[in-house]
Amino acid sequence: MTTAKKTTTAGRQGFKTGEAVVYPAHGVGRITAIEEQEIAGYKLELFVVSFEKDKMVLRVPTAKANSVGMRKLAEPELVKKALDLLTGRARIKRTMWSRRAQEYEAKINSGDLLAVTEVVRDLYRSEAQPEQSYSERQLYEAALDRIVREISSVNRITETEALKLIEQSLAKSPRRAKSEAEPEAEGESDGDDIQEEAA
């Protein structure tokens, strides 16, 4: 039976089965199917997105994919820009940790590769630097996991190889050991950066 209600790829916003995509709150997943379900008398077309590492499956209405922030993988040029961003100087605001943690969380869940990369750059600690608090470490690892998965998918390399690329970029960044040794003035100058980002 041929009906006029044949969904075009435009209705699916260019996404197709088998494609790796980024879902803001969960990172890289793969569209395993496009299903139609009837909910309260309405037919709804859904992307079935599988997050293998997290053993999770998400169903996203095709019409809402863009509005929820689902996107295609970054282009290779953007991945290169992200790796370059890691070689820059960390930018730490002189605000209460709780506020900074919220900002980092928002960046991680934005799904924006460069925003997530900034979190990795700002929370990275080299061997010679002081230990991270538990909450800093959690945010750092969440952000790192997101960019590792995306870089490995874009560059078609293993996650271990992607992690090596990221670590090589971080190793080139100017470490801020001096400024971290100084006690941080909490809440004094909201929004000021300790250091300027190298242009």
N, CA, C and O of each residue as an XYZ file, in Angstrom:
796
protein
N       0.845     -1.192      0.000
C       0.000      0.000      0.000
C       0.881      1.243      0.000
O       1.736      1.416      0.868
N       0.661      2.084     -0.968
C       1.455      3.301     -1.059
C       0.605      4.468     -0.585
O      -0.430      4.787     -1.170
N       1.058      5.083      0.466
C       0.335      6.242      0.982
C       1.181      7.480      0.747
O       2.396      7.395      0.570
N       0.539      8.602      0.748
C       1.256      9.867      0.536
C       2.126     10.214      1.732
O       2.981     11.096      1.658
N       1.894      9.493      2.862
C       2.642      9.812      4.078
C       3.974      9.055      4.137
O       4.288      8.360      5.103
N       4.739      9.226      3.052
C       6.067      8.604      3.021
C       7.024      9.691      3.510
O       7.181     10.724      2.860
N       7.651      9.458      4.640
C       8.498     10.499      5.218
C       9.768     10.661      4.397
O      10.473      9.694      4.108
N      10.035     11.885      4.037
C      11.248     12.176      3.259
C      12.414     12.341      4.214
O      12.233     12.436      5.428
N      13.622     12.376      3.646
C      14.783     12.586      4.511
C      14.758     13.997      5.086
O      15.372     14.256      6.121
N      14.049     14.915      4.420
C      13.932     16.275      4.967
C      13.188     16.216      6.295
O      13.536     16.927      7.238
N      12.143     15.354      6.370
C      11.395     15.182      7.616
C      12.271     14.574      8.685
O      12.052     14.784      9.878
N      13.264     13.820      8.252
C      14.188     13.190      9.190
C      15.427     14.051      9.411
O      16.382     13.640     10.071
N      15.388     15.233      8.852
C      16.444     16.235      9.037
C      17.831     15.719      8.658
O      18.833     16.058      9.288
N      17.862     14.894      7.617
C      19.140     14.429      7.098
C      19.771     13.272      7.858
O      20.840     12.798      7.474
N      19.132     12.808      8.931
C      19.674     11.678      9.701
C      19.226     10.373      9.063
O      18.113     10.272      8.548
N      20.102      9.372      9.099
C      19.712      8.077      8.538
C      20.181      6.919      9.413
O      21.069      7.076     10.250
N      19.577      5.771      9.208
C      19.908      4.571      9.968
C      21.384      4.216      9.779
O      21.924      4.310      8.677
N      22.019      3.808     10.872
C      23.425      3.415     10.820
C      24.387      4.557     11.077
O      25.589      4.342     11.236
N      23.855      5.781     11.119
C      24.702      6.962     11.282
C      25.003      7.230     12.757
O      24.138      7.090     13.622
N      26.255      7.619     13.018
C      26.626      8.033     14.381
C      26.185      9.477     14.557
O      26.380     10.309     13.671
N      25.587      9.768     15.707
C      25.109     11.124     15.998
C      25.518     11.507     17.419
O      25.917     10.660     18.218
N      25.411     12.791     17.711
C      25.697     13.266     19.068
C      24.388     13.737     19.681
O      23.697     14.589     19.124
N      24.054     13.165     20.848
C      22.874     13.588     21.599
C      23.418     14.332     22.811
O      24.171     13.748     23.590
N      23.060     15.616     22.999
C      23.695     16.454     24.027
C      23.894     15.825     25.402
O      24.987     15.902     25.963
N      22.853     15.206     25.947
C      22.977     14.697     27.318
C      23.721     13.371     27.421
O      24.060     12.943     28.525
N      23.982     12.710     26.287
C      24.604     11.381     26.364
C      25.824     11.180     25.478
O      26.490     10.151     25.582
N      26.130     12.133     24.615
C      27.296     11.990     23.757
C      26.999     11.216     22.478
O      25.894     11.292     21.941
N      27.999     10.466     21.991
C      27.891      9.787     20.697
C      27.080      8.500     20.796
O      27.342      7.636     21.634
N      26.098      8.401     19.924
C      25.289      7.192     19.802
C      25.127      6.860     18.332
O      25.654      7.563     17.470
N      24.403      5.793     18.042
C      24.189      5.401     16.645
C      22.704      5.168     16.407
O      22.021      4.538     17.215
N      22.212      5.695     15.271
C      20.808      5.470     14.908
C      20.718      4.033     14.400
O      21.262      3.705     13.345
N      20.031      3.181     15.155
C      19.941      1.770     14.768
C      18.682      1.482     13.959
O      18.617      0.491     13.232
N      17.673      2.362     14.089
C      16.429      2.148     13.338
C      15.599      3.427     13.349
O      15.838      4.341     14.138
N      14.624      3.463     12.456
C      13.634      4.541     12.460
C      12.296      3.829     12.551
O      11.891      3.115     11.633
N      11.610      4.037     13.682
C      10.362      3.324     13.956
C       9.171      4.258     13.874
O       9.297      5.477     13.986
N       8.005      3.647     13.675
C       6.772      4.426     13.756
C       5.956      3.844     14.902
O       5.731      2.635     14.952
N       5.516      4.688     15.815
C       4.691      4.229     16.930
C       3.413      5.048     16.964
O       3.380      6.211     16.561
N       2.370      4.412     17.454
C       1.122      5.155     17.600
C       0.962      5.507     19.063
O       0.899      4.635     19.929
N       0.900      6.805     19.323
C       0.763      7.290     20.695
C      -0.468      8.180     20.752
O      -0.537      9.201     20.068
N      -1.426      7.795     21.560
C      -2.696      8.542     21.722
C      -3.346      8.844     20.374
O      -3.830      9.950     20.133
N      -3.345      7.834     19.501
C      -4.008      7.999     18.205
C      -3.188      8.701     17.141
O      -3.626      8.799     15.994
N      -2.003      9.195     17.494
C      -1.134      9.868     16.523
C       0.023      8.959     16.149
O       0.607      8.287     17.000
N       0.345      8.950     14.860
C       1.518      8.188     14.431
C       2.739      9.077     14.638
O       2.756     10.242     14.241
N       3.736      8.513     15.257
C       4.948      9.274     15.562
C       6.147      8.510     15.038
O       6.316      7.324     15.322
N       6.977      9.198     14.269
C       8.186      8.560     13.753
C       9.333      8.860     14.715
O       9.531     10.005     15.124
N      10.077      7.828     15.068
C      11.139      7.963     16.078
C      12.474      7.431     15.587
O      12.543      6.398     14.921
N      13.526      8.153     15.925
C      14.872      7.619     15.719
C      15.166      6.736     16.925
O      14.917      7.144     18.059
N      15.685      5.548     16.703
C      16.111      4.685     17.803
C      17.631      4.868     17.882
O      18.368      4.429     16.998
N      18.081      5.517     18.947
C      19.511      5.819     19.096
C      20.088      4.940     20.190
O      19.621      4.947     21.328
N      21.110      4.184     19.823
C      21.725      3.256     20.773
C      23.068      3.800     21.257
O      23.903      4.233     20.463
N      23.257      3.767     22.575
C      24.526      4.177     23.187
C      25.137      2.900     23.748
O      24.893      2.523     24.894
N      25.944      2.239     22.906
C      26.450      0.909     23.234
C      27.223      0.890     24.543
O      27.025      0.006     25.376
N      28.116      1.881     24.722
C      28.967      1.905     25.911
C      28.133      2.022     27.195
O      28.467      1.430     28.221
N      27.051      2.792     27.116
C      26.205      3.001     28.294
C      25.081      1.966     28.386
O      24.292      1.985     29.331
N      25.013      1.065     27.402
C      23.948      0.053     27.336
C      22.573      0.713     27.482
O      21.763      0.339     28.331
N      22.342      1.715     26.614
C      21.117      2.494     26.700
C      20.562      2.730     25.298
O      21.319      2.882     24.340
N      19.246      2.760     25.188
C      18.589      3.052     23.917
C      17.630      4.215     24.149
O      16.879      4.229     25.123
N      17.665      5.178     23.251
C      16.833      6.370     23.358
C      15.939      6.439     22.127
O      16.384      6.119     21.025
N      14.697      6.847     22.296
C      13.818      7.053     21.147
C      13.535      8.545     21.048
O      12.990      9.156     21.966
N      13.920      9.115     19.911
C      13.790     10.560     19.707
C      12.840     10.812     18.543
O      13.089     10.325     17.441
N      11.739     11.572     18.760
C      10.849     11.884     17.637
C      11.648     12.574     16.526
O      12.396     13.517     16.787
N      11.484     12.094     15.280
C      12.289     12.653     14.178
C      12.066     14.162     14.041
O      13.000     14.901     13.728
N      10.848     14.615     14.271
C      10.547     16.046     14.127
C      11.220     16.894     15.199
O      11.395     18.099     15.019
N      11.599     16.268     16.319
C      12.192     17.036     17.420
C      13.719     16.875     17.513
O      14.350     17.442     18.405
N      14.301     16.110     16.603
C      15.740     15.831     16.688
C      16.574     17.103     16.806
O      17.448     17.195     17.668
N      16.307     18.090     15.939
C      17.099     19.334     15.993
C      16.814     20.143     17.246
O      17.732     20.693     17.856
N      15.536     20.220     17.635
C      15.203     21.049     18.796
C      15.769     20.491     20.096
O      16.003     21.251     21.036
N      15.997     19.158     20.173
C      16.611     18.608     21.383
C      18.136     18.653     21.287
O      18.835     18.256     22.219
N      18.647     19.140     20.150
C      20.098     19.321     20.008
C      20.843     18.138     19.420
O      22.074     18.130     19.405
N      20.106     17.120     18.927
C      20.792     15.989     18.296
C      21.473     16.517     17.034
O      20.885     17.289     16.276
N      22.707     16.098     16.821
C      23.438     16.597     15.648
C      24.310     15.512     15.055
O      24.565     14.472     15.663
N      24.762     15.799     13.825
C      25.694     14.886     13.165
C      27.049     15.039     13.842
O      27.276     16.002     14.574
N      27.951     14.089     13.599
C      29.309     14.191     14.156
C      29.974     15.446     13.617
O      29.624     15.935     12.543
N      30.929     15.961     14.368
C      31.667     17.152     13.948
C      32.458     16.854     12.676
O      32.833     15.712     12.412
N      32.699     17.894     11.907
C      33.548     17.767     10.718
C      34.995     17.633     11.187
O      35.334     18.107     12.272
N      35.865     16.987     10.376
C      37.280     16.849     10.769
C      37.966     18.181     11.114
O      38.835     18.221     11.985
N      37.574     19.276     10.428
C      38.193     20.589     10.722
C      37.856     21.031     12.148
O      38.686     21.624     12.838
N      36.621     20.733     12.580
C      36.210     21.115     13.932
C      36.962     20.284     14.978
O      37.292     20.784     16.054
N      37.228     19.020     14.658
C      38.000     18.163     15.562
C      39.408     18.730     15.707
O      39.965     18.759     16.805
N      39.980     19.183     14.587
C      41.331     19.775     14.620
C      41.310     21.035     15.490
O      42.223     21.277     16.279
N      40.247     21.835     15.327
C      40.109     23.063     16.124
C      40.007     22.719     17.617
O      40.575     23.414     18.460
N      39.283     21.646     17.933
C      39.128     21.207     19.331
C      40.484     20.788     19.902
O      40.821     21.141     21.032
N      41.257     20.037     19.119
C      42.582     19.594     19.585
C      43.504     20.802     19.780
O      44.308     20.829     20.711
N      43.383     21.806     18.892
C      44.186     23.039     19.038
C      43.777     23.790     20.303
O      44.616     24.368     20.994
N      42.474     23.773     20.599
C      41.950     24.452     21.785
C      42.577     23.880     23.063
O      42.793     24.602     24.036
N      42.864     22.579     23.044
C      43.462     21.927     24.215
C      44.885     22.406     24.484
O      45.377     22.291     25.607
N      45.547     22.941     23.460
C      46.928     23.406     23.656
C      46.951     24.814     24.260
O      48.012     25.318     24.628
N      45.780     25.442     24.360
C      45.696     26.800     24.903
C      45.793     26.834     26.421
O      45.851     25.802     27.090
N      45.810     28.044     26.934
C      45.904     28.255     28.373
C      44.531     28.060     29.016
O      43.515     28.496     28.476
N      44.514     27.411     30.157
C      43.249     27.199     30.873
C      42.674     28.536     31.313
O      43.409     29.443     31.704
N      41.366     28.646     31.247
C      40.693     29.870     31.702
C      39.810     29.499     32.888
O      38.787     28.833     32.729
N      40.207     29.927     34.050
C      39.457     29.594     35.263
C      38.874     30.881     35.836
O      39.606     31.825     36.132
N      37.570     30.911     35.988
C      36.934     32.103     36.567
C      37.117     32.087     38.068
O      37.139     31.027     38.693
N      37.246     33.264     38.640
C      37.387     33.375     40.098
C      36.003     33.441     40.726
O      35.610     34.459     41.296
N      35.286     32.358     40.612
C      33.956     32.293     41.222
C      33.905     31.054     42.100
O      34.809     30.219     42.076
N      32.839     30.951     42.870
C      32.661     29.793     43.750
C      32.676     28.525     42.903
O      32.191     28.519     41.772
N      33.234     27.458     43.454
C      33.309     26.204     42.706
C      31.920     25.729     42.275
O      31.758     25.230     41.161
N      30.911     25.881     43.150
C      29.569     25.387     42.813
C      29.048     26.060     41.533
O      28.399     25.414     40.711
N      29.330     27.341     41.372
C      28.868     28.040     40.168
C      29.652     27.566     38.948
O      29.076     27.335     37.885
N      30.962     27.424     39.105
C      31.790     26.936     37.994
C      31.375     25.529     37.597
O      31.319     25.202     36.412
N      31.079     24.683     38.607
C      30.673     23.303     38.330
C      29.392     23.279     37.490
O      29.255     22.464     36.577
N      28.453     24.184     37.808
C      27.206     24.270     37.033
C      27.502     24.665     35.589
O      26.918     24.121     34.652
N      28.427     25.629     35.421
C      28.792     26.072     34.071
C      29.436     24.931     33.291
O      29.136     24.726     32.115
N      30.326     24.186     33.955
C      30.978     23.054     33.286
C      29.952     21.998     32.892
O      30.004     21.450     31.790
N      29.021     21.717     33.799
C      27.969     20.734     33.550
C      27.138     21.146     32.337
O      26.818     20.322     31.480
N      26.794     22.435     32.277
C      26.001     22.947     31.156
C      26.770     22.804     29.839
O      26.188     22.459     28.811
N      28.071     23.069     29.874
C      28.887     22.921     28.664
C      28.932     21.461     28.223
O      28.805     21.166     27.034
N      29.113     20.545     29.180
C      29.189     19.121     28.854
C      27.876     18.666     28.211
O      27.887     17.918     27.233
N      26.751     19.117     28.761
C      25.442     18.694     28.258
C      24.940     19.499     27.066
O      23.849     19.246     26.554
N      25.750     20.483     26.619
C      25.345     21.287     25.460
C      25.476     20.487     24.173
O      24.796     20.764     23.185
N      26.375     19.474     24.196
C      26.602     18.711     22.976
C      27.548     19.410     22.017
O      27.870     18.866     20.960
N      28.001     20.615     22.370
C      28.908     21.393     21.528
C      30.346     20.908     21.771
O      30.862     21.014     22.884
N      30.977     20.381     20.733
C      32.314     19.800     20.883
C      33.316     20.794     21.473
O      34.107     20.433     22.345
N      33.286     22.044     21.000
C      34.263     23.025     21.497
C      33.998     23.398     22.955
O      34.940     23.604     23.721
N      32.733     23.487     23.342
C      32.399     23.804     24.741
C      32.867     22.679     25.663
O      33.401     22.942     26.740
N      32.667     21.428     25.244
C      33.087     20.279     26.053
C      34.616     20.243     26.129
O      35.188     19.910     27.167
N      35.266     20.591     25.016
C      36.724     20.625     24.973
C      37.278     21.663     25.957
O      38.312     21.437     26.585
N      36.584     22.802     26.087
C      37.020     23.838     27.045
C      37.016     23.284     28.467
O      37.898     23.611     29.260
N      36.035     22.453     28.793
C      35.959     21.866     30.132
C      37.188     20.978     30.369
O      37.804     21.034     31.434
N      37.535     20.166     29.379
C      38.714     19.291     29.498
C      39.959     20.142     29.689
O      40.784     19.859     30.557
N      40.095     21.191     28.872
C      41.273     22.064     28.970
C      41.357     22.730     30.350
O      42.429     22.785     30.953
N      40.229     23.231     30.841
C      40.239     23.984     32.097
C      40.413     23.105     33.337
O      40.943     23.558     34.351
N      39.967     21.847     33.255
C      40.052     20.971     34.432
C      41.235     19.997     34.385
O      41.457     19.239     35.329
N      41.982     20.022     33.298
C      43.120     19.099     33.163
C      44.194     19.391     34.219
O      44.502     20.546     34.511
N      44.743     18.331     34.774
C      45.855     18.460     35.724
C      47.003     17.576     35.255
O      46.808     16.393     34.973
N      48.204     18.152     35.172
C      49.368     17.337     34.810
C      49.858     16.647     36.082
O      49.399     16.948     37.184
N      50.785     15.731     35.913
C      51.328     14.976     37.057
C      51.871     15.908     38.144
O      51.754     15.627     39.336
N      52.467     17.026     37.706
C      53.135     17.931     38.646
C      52.163     18.838     39.400
O      52.569     19.558     40.312
N      50.892     18.807     39.027
C      49.940     19.738     39.634
C      49.160     19.110     40.788
O      49.108     17.889     40.938
N      48.558     19.979     41.594
C      47.800     19.484     42.757
C      46.674     18.539     42.334
O      46.189     18.591     41.204
N      46.276     17.689     43.255
C      45.179     16.736     43.025
C      43.875     17.479     42.761
O      43.682     18.603     43.224
N      42.996     16.846     42.021
C      41.668     17.411     41.796
C      40.725     16.929     42.888
O      40.918     15.867     43.480
N      39.703     17.737     43.140
C      38.672     17.281     44.070
C      37.853     16.210     43.343
O      37.955     16.061     42.125
N      37.055     15.480     44.086
C      36.245     14.414     43.502
C      35.306     14.977     42.431
O      35.193     14.406     41.346
N      34.628     16.100     42.732
C      33.666     16.649     41.770
C      34.360     17.185     40.518
O      33.821     17.076     39.416
N      35.567     17.770     40.684
C      36.332     18.229     39.513
C      36.685     17.040     38.625
O      36.547     17.093     37.403
N      37.137     15.982     39.259
C      37.549     14.775     38.528
C      36.358     14.176     37.763
O      36.499     13.751     36.616
N      35.175     14.150     38.419
C      33.973     13.608     37.770
C      33.630     14.400     36.505
O      33.354     13.822     35.454
N      33.653     15.735     36.625
C      33.335     16.585     35.474
C      34.384     16.435     34.382
O      34.054     16.364     33.198
N      35.650     16.388     34.786
C      36.751     16.237     33.820
C      36.579     14.925     33.043
O      36.686     14.903     31.817
N      36.313     13.838     33.768
C      36.186     12.536     33.110
C      34.956     12.460     32.208
O      35.001     11.827     31.153
N      33.860     13.099     32.615
C      32.650     13.115     31.777
C      32.927     13.856     30.471
O      32.552     13.397     29.392
N      33.595     15.018     30.583
C      33.917     15.812     29.393
C      34.916     15.065     28.504
O      34.772     15.029     27.282
N      35.918     14.477     29.132
C      36.941     13.742     28.379
C      36.309     12.580     27.614
O      36.631     12.346     26.449
N      35.407     11.854     28.277
C      34.738     10.720     27.641
C      33.970     11.175     26.399
O      33.985     10.499     25.370
N      33.296     12.329     26.502
C      32.513     12.853     25.366
C      33.417     13.145     24.172
O      33.110     12.752     23.047
N      34.549     13.845     24.423
C      35.374     14.204     23.261
C      36.151     12.999     22.732
O      36.416     12.916     21.532
N      36.518     12.067     23.609
C      37.201     10.853     23.148
C      36.291     10.104     22.171
O      36.725      9.700     21.092
N      35.019      9.922     22.562
C      34.081      9.173     21.714
C      33.859      9.862     20.370
O      33.819      9.215     19.324
N      33.716     11.200     20.418
C      33.448     11.902     19.153
C      34.674     11.894     18.248
O      34.553     11.648     17.048
N      35.850     12.159     18.807
C      37.070     12.170     17.986
C      37.336     10.779     17.404
O      37.735     10.658     16.246
N      37.115      9.728     18.205
C      37.356      8.381     17.682
C      36.368      8.063     16.553
O      36.740      7.404     15.583
N      35.122      8.520     16.665
C      34.126      8.276     15.603
C      34.441      9.069     14.344
O      34.351      8.539     13.236
N      34.812     10.347     14.507
C      35.095     11.198     13.344
C      36.353     10.720     12.622
O      36.359     10.586     11.398
N      37.421     10.464     13.387
C      38.704     10.074     12.784
C      38.791      8.577     12.479
O      39.787      8.105     11.930
N      37.733      7.833     12.841
C      37.701      6.374     12.637
C      38.938      5.692     13.256
O      39.637      4.906     12.616
N      39.164      6.032     14.517
C      40.268      5.434     15.273
C      39.685      4.880     16.570
O      38.527      5.143     16.895
N      40.483      4.115     17.310
C      39.979      3.567     18.572
C      39.905      4.687     19.604
O      40.507      5.746     19.428
N      39.165      4.445     20.680
C      39.072      5.444     21.751
C      40.443      5.639     22.411
O      40.765      6.740     22.859
N      41.241      4.580     22.471
C      42.591      4.689     23.052
C      43.455      5.618     22.211
O      44.204      6.433     22.751
N      43.353      5.498     20.882
C      44.122      6.373     19.985
C      43.628      7.815     20.102
O      44.423      8.755     20.079
N      42.312      7.980     20.228
C      41.750      9.329     20.376
C      42.243      9.959     21.673
O      42.576     11.143     21.703
N      42.292      9.167     22.749
C      42.771      9.658     24.038
C      44.235     10.102     23.928
O      44.628     11.110     24.515
N      45.034      9.344     23.174
C      46.452      9.711     22.985
C      46.565     11.063     22.282
O      47.388     11.896     22.661
N      45.733     11.280     21.254
C      45.738     12.564     20.535
C      45.418     13.711     21.498
O      46.062     14.760     21.472
N      44.420     13.489     22.339
C      43.994     14.517     23.300
C      45.118     14.783     24.299
O      45.430     15.936     24.596
N      45.723     13.718     24.814
C      46.818     13.878     25.792
C      48.023     14.585     25.181
O      48.698     15.363     25.855
N      48.294     14.313     23.898
C      49.409     15.009     23.221
C      49.125     16.507     23.133
O      50.018     17.328     23.347
N      47.882     16.857     22.818
C      47.512     18.281     22.744
C      47.600     18.932     24.115
O      48.114     20.043     24.243
N      47.098     18.245     25.150
C      47.145     18.793     26.511
C      48.587     18.983     26.970
O      48.882     19.925     27.705
N      49.485     18.100     26.547
C      50.892     18.185     26.947
C      51.557     19.441     26.380
O      52.546     19.924     26.932
N      51.018     19.967     25.287
C      51.591     21.178     24.671
C      51.089     22.457     25.340
O      51.619     23.540     25.091
N      50.068     22.332     26.188
C      49.478     23.544     26.762
C      50.352     24.110     27.874
O      50.997     23.364     28.610
N      50.367     25.452     27.991
C      51.161     26.050     29.072
C      50.495     25.731     30.405
O      49.331     26.074     30.617
N      51.211     25.090     31.285
C      50.620     24.740     32.580
C      50.581     25.952     33.491
O      51.447     26.824     33.423
N      49.587     25.998     34.326
C      49.417     27.160     35.192
C      49.763     26.831     36.627
O      49.009     27.159     37.543
N      50.880     26.197     36.824
C      51.292     25.768     38.172
C      51.410     26.947     39.135
O      51.024     26.844     40.299
N      51.957     28.094     38.636
C      52.137     29.261     39.515
C      50.798     29.758     40.043
O      50.622     29.931     41.249
N      49.852     29.988     39.127
C      48.571     30.555     39.572
C      47.787     29.576     40.443
O      46.995     29.996     41.287
N      47.999     28.276     40.246
C      47.265     27.316     41.066
C      47.836     27.212     42.465
O      47.146     26.785     43.390
N      49.088     27.600     42.626
C      49.704     27.558     43.949
C      49.137     28.679     44.829
O      49.111     28.580     46.055
N      48.682     29.755     44.157
C      48.108     30.870     44.915
C      46.698     30.503     45.350
O      45.970     29.856     44.597
N      46.299     30.906     46.557
C      44.923     30.613     46.972
C      43.952     31.376     46.075
O      44.199     32.528     45.721
N      42.862     30.735     45.716
C      41.900     31.375     44.820
C      40.942     32.257     45.607
O      40.348     31.826     46.595
N      40.804     33.488     45.156
C      39.887     34.424     45.821
C      38.474     34.079     45.378
O      38.093     34.376     44.245
N      37.705     33.467     46.237
C      36.372     33.002     45.870
C      35.372     34.148     45.835
O      35.236     34.909     46.793
N      34.682     34.252     44.714
C      33.588     35.198     44.588
C      33.977     36.660     44.541
O      33.093     37.513     44.468
N      35.272     36.994     44.580
C      35.666     38.395     44.601
C      35.385     39.097     43.285
O      34.673     40.100     43.242
N      35.955     38.554     42.206
C      35.812     39.251     40.932
C      35.115     38.338     39.943
O      35.749     37.725     39.085
N      33.809     38.258     40.076
C      32.990     37.385     39.239
C      33.280     37.589     37.760
O      33.275     38.712     37.256
N      33.533     36.476     37.075
C      33.689     36.554     35.633
C      35.076     36.916     35.167
O      35.346     36.849     33.968
N      35.981     37.303     36.070
C      37.342     37.628     35.626
C      38.110     36.352     35.401
O      37.927     35.366     36.115
N      38.966     36.374     34.410
C      39.791     35.211     34.156
C      41.136     35.432     34.798
O      41.633     36.557     34.851
N      41.736     34.338     35.295
C      43.071     34.436     35.874
C      44.068     34.777     34.784
O      44.962     35.603     34.971
N      43.898     34.125     33.640
C      44.839     34.364     32.554
C      44.080     34.574     31.260
O      42.947     34.122     31.099
N      44.726     35.264     30.351
C      44.152     35.470     29.029
C      44.446     34.240     28.192
O      45.468     33.580     28.384
N      43.560     33.932     27.273
C      43.801     32.806     26.387
C      44.785     33.245     25.330
O      44.676     34.342     24.782
N      45.751     32.382     25.043
C      46.731     32.705     24.007
C      45.996     32.792     22.678
O      45.253     31.883     22.310
N      46.210     33.899     21.956
C      45.485     34.130     20.690
C      45.978     33.199     19.597
O      45.484     33.252     18.471
